[in-house]
PDB file of C-alpha atoms in Angstrom:
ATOM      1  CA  UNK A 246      16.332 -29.249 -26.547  1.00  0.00           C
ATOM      2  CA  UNK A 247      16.768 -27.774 -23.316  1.00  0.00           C
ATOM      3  CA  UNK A 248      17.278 -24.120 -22.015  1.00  0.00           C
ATOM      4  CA  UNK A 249      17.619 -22.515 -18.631  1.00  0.00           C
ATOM      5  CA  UNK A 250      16.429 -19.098 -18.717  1.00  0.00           C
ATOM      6  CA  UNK A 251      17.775 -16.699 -16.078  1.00  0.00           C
ATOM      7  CA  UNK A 252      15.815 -13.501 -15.658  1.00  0.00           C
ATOM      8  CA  UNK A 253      19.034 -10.885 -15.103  1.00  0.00           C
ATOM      9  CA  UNK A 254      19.291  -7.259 -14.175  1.00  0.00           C
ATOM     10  CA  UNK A 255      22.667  -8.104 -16.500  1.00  0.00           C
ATOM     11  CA  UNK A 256      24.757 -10.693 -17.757  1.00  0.00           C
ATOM     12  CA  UNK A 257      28.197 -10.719 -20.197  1.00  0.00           C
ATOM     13  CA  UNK A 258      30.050 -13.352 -21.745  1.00  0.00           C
ATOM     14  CA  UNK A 259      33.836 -12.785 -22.376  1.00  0.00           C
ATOM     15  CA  UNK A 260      36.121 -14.900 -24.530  1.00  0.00           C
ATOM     16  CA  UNK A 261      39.940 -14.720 -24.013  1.00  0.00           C
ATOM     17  CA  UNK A 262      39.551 -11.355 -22.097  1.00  0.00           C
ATOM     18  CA  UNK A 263      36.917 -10.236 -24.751  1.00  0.00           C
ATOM     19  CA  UNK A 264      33.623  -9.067 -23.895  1.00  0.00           C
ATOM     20  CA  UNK A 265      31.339 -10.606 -26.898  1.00  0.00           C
ATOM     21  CA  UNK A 266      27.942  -9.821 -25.932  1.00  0.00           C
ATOM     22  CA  UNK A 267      26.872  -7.741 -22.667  1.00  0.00           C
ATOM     23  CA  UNK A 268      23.007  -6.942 -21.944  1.00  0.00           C
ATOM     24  CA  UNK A 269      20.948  -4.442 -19.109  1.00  0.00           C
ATOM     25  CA  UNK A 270      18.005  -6.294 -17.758  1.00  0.00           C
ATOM     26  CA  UNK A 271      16.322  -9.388 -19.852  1.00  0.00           C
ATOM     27  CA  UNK A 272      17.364 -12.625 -19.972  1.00  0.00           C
ATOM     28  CA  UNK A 273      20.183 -15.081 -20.014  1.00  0.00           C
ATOM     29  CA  UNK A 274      19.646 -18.133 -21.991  1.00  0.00           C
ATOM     30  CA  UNK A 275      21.472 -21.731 -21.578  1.00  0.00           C
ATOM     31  CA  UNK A 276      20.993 -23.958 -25.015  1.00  0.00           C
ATOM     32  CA  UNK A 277      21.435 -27.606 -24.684  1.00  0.00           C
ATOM     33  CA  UNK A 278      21.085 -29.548 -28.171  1.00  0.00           C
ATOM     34  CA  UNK A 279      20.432 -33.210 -28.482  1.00  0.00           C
ATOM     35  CA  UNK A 280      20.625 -35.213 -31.084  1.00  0.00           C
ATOM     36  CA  UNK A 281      16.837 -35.509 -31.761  1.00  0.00           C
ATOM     37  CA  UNK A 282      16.153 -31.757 -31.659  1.00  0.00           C
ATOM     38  CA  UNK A 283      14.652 -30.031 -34.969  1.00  0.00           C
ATOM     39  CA  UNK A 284      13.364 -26.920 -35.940  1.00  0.00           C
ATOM     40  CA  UNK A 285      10.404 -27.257 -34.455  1.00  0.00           C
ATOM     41  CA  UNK A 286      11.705 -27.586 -31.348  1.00  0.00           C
ATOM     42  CA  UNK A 287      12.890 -24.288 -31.557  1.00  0.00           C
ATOM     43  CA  UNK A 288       9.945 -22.893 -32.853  1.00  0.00           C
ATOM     44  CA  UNK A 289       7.830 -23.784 -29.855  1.00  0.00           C
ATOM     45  CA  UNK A 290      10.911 -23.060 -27.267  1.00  0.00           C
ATOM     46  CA  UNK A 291      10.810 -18.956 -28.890  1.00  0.00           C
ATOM     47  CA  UNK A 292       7.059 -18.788 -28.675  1.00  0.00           C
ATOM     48  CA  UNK A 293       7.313 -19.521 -24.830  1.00  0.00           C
ATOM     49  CA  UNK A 294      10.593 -17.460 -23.859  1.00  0.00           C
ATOM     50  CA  UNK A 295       9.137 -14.065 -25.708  1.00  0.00           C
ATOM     51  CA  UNK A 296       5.627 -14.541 -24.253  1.00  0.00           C
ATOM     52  CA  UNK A 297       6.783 -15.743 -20.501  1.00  0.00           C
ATOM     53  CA  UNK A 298       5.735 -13.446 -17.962  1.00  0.00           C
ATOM     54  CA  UNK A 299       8.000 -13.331 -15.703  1.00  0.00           C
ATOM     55  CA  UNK A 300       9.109  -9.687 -14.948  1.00  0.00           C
ATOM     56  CA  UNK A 301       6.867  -7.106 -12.737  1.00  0.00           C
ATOM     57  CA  UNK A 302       4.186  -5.409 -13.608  1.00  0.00           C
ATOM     58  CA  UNK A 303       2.460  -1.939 -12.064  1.00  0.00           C
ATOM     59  CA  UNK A 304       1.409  -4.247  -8.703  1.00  0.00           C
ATOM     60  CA  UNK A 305       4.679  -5.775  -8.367  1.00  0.00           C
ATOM     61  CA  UNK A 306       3.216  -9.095 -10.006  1.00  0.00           C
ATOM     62  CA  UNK A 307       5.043 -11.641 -12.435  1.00  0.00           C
ATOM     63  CA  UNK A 308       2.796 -10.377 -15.382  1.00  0.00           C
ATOM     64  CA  UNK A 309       4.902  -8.970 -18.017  1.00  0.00           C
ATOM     65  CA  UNK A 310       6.781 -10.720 -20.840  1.00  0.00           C
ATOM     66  CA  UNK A 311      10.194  -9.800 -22.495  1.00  0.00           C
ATOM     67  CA  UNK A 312       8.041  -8.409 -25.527  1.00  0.00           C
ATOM     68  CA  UNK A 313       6.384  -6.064 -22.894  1.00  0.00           C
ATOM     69  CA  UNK A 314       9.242  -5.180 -21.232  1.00  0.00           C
ATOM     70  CA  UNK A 315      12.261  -4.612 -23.859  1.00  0.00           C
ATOM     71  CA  UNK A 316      14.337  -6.601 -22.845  1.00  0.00           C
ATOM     72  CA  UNK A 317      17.479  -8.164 -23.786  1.00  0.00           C
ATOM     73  CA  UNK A 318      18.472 -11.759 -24.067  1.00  0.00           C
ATOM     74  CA  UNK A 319      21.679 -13.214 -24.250  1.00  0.00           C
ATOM     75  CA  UNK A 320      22.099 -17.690 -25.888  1.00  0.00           C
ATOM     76  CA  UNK A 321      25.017 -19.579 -24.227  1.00  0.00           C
ATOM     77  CA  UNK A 322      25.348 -22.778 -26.015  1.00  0.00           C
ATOM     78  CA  UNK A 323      25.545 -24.873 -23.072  1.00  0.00           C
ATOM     79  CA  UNK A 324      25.906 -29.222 -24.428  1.00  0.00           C
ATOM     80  CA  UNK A 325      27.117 -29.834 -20.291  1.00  0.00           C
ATOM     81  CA  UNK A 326      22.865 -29.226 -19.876  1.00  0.00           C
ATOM     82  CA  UNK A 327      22.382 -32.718 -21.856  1.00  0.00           C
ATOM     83  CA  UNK A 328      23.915 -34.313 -19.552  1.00  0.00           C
ATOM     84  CA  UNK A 329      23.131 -37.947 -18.430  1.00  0.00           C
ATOM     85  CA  UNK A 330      23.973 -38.859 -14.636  1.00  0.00           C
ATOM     86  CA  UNK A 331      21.968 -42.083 -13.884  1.00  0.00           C
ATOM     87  CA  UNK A 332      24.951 -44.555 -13.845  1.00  0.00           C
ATOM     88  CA  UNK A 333      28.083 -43.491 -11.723  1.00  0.00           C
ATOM     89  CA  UNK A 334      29.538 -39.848 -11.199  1.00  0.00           C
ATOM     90  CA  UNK A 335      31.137 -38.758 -14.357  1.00  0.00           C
ATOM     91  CA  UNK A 336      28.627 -37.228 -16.382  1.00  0.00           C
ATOM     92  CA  UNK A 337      27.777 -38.739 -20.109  1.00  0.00           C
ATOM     93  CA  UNK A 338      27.014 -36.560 -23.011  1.00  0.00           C
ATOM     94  CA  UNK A 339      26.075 -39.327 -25.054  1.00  0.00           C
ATOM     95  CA  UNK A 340      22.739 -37.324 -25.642  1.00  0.00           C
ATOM     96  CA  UNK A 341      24.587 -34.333 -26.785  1.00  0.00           C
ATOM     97  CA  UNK A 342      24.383 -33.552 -30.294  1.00  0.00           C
ATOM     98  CA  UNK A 343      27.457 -33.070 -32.474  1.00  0.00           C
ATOM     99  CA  UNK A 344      28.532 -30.075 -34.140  1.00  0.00           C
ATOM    100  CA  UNK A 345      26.977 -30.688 -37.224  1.00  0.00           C
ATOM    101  CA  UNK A 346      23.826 -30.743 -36.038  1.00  0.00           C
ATOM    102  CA  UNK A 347      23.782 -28.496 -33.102  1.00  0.00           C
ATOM    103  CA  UNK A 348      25.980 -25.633 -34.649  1.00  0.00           C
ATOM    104  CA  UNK A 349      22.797 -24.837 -37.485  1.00  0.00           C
ATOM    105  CA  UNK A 350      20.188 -25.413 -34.738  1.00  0.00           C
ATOM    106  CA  UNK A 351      22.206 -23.007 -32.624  1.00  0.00           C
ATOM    107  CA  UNK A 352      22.262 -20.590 -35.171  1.00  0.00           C
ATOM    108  CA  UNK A 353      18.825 -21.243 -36.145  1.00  0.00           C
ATOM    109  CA  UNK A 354      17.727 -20.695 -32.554  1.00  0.00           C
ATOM    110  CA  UNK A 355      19.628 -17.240 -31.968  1.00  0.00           C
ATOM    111  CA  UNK A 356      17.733 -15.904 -35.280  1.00  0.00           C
ATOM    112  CA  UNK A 357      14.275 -17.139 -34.751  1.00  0.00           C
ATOM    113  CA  UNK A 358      14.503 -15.710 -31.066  1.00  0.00           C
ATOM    114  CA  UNK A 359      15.813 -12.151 -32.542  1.00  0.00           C
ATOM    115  CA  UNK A 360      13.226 -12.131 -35.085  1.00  0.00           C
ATOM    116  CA  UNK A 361      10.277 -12.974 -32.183  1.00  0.00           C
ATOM    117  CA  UNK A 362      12.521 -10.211 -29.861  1.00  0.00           C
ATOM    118  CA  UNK A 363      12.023  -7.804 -32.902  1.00  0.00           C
ATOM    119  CA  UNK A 364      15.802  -7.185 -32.158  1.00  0.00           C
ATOM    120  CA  UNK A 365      19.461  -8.926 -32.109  1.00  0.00           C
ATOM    121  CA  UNK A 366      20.128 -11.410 -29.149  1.00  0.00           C
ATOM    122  CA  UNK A 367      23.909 -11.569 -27.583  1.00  0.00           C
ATOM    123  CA  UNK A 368      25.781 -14.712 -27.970  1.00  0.00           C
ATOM    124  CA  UNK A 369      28.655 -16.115 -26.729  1.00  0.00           C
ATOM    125  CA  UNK A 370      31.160 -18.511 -29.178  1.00  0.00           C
ATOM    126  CA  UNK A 371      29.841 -21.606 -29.472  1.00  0.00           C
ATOM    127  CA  UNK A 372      32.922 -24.292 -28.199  1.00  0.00           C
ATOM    128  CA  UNK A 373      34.775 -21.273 -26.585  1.00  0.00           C
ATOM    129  CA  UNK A 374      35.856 -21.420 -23.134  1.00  0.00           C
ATOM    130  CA  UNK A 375      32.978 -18.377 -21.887  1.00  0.00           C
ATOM    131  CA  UNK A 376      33.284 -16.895 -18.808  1.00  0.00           C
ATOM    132  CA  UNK A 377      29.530 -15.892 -18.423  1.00  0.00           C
ATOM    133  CA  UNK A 378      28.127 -12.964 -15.665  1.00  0.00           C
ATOM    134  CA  UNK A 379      25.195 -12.371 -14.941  1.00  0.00           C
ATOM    135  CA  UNK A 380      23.034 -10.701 -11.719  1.00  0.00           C
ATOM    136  CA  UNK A 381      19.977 -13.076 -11.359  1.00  0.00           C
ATOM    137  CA  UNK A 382      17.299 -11.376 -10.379  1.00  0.00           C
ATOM    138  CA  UNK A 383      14.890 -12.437  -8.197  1.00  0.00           C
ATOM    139  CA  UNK A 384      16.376 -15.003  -8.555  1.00  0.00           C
ATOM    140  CA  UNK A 385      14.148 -16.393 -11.559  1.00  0.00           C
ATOM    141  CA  UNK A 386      14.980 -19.159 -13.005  1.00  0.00           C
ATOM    142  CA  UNK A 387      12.697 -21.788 -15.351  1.00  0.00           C
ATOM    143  CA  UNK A 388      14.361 -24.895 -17.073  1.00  0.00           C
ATOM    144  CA  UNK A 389      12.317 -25.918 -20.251  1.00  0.00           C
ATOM    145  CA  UNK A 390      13.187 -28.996 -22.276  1.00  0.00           C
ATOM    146  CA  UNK A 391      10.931 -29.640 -25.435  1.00  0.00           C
ATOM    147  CA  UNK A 392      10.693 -33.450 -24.862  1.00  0.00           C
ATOM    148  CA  UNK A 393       8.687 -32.310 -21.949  1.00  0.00           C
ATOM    149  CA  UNK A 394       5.642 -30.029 -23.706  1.00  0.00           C
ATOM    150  CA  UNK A 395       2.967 -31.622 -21.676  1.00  0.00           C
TER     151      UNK A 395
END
């Protein structure tokens, strides 16, 4: 499993002229699934996003998590993040997984972050064409993928 988290003053995602899910500062979330990825993947991917300090505290330092802040997060599934570019220039998703298993690890995902947020996270549609905002700010942004813990 692989996110990019973007730390955002705000971020939307509109379908079809739509605005589904539109958040103040927090962050914006990019899910990748692959076909390996379980549960407790996610399990160990939530416990780092709500405890990663990575907004200001008092001195101006990167001390403060989303928990400390209130903050908002919004999950984009995003399969394009699985992608595999060793051999030639189109892009392979071989490693992507399919719907059935990344739709309930999607899901699962979005309500095991909301329940370590102590409130609902956005989300956009997942296999919609999105059209996703967002102000970075900083810019911060961290890339975690579970098959790399160590």
């Amino acid at each position: 499993m692989r996110i990019v988290i973007q730390r955002v003053s705000h971020a939307s995602v509109t379908i079809e002229g739509n605005v589904k899910s539109k958040i103040g500062k927090g962050f914006l979330i990019l899910l990748g699934i692959g076909e390996d990825d379980t549960v407790e993947d996610i399990d160990w991917l939530v416990k780092k996003v709500v405890n990663l300090r990575v907004f200001d505290d008092e001195n101006g330092v990167m001390n403060r998590s989303i928990l400390d802040t209130g903050g908002d997060i919004i999950v984009v599934s995003q399969f394009t993040l699985m992608a595999s570019y060793k051999k030639g220039n189109r892009p392979s998703w071989i490693r992507a997984a399919r719907h059935e298993i990344s739709i309930p690890l999607y899901n699962a995902f979005v309500e095991r972050l909301s329940a370590g947020l102590g409130k609902p996270v956005g989300t956009g549609e997942f296999g919609a064409d999105m059209k996703v905002e967002l102000l970075n700010d900083g810019p911060v942004t961290i890339c975690m993928d579970t098959k790399n813990k160590e």
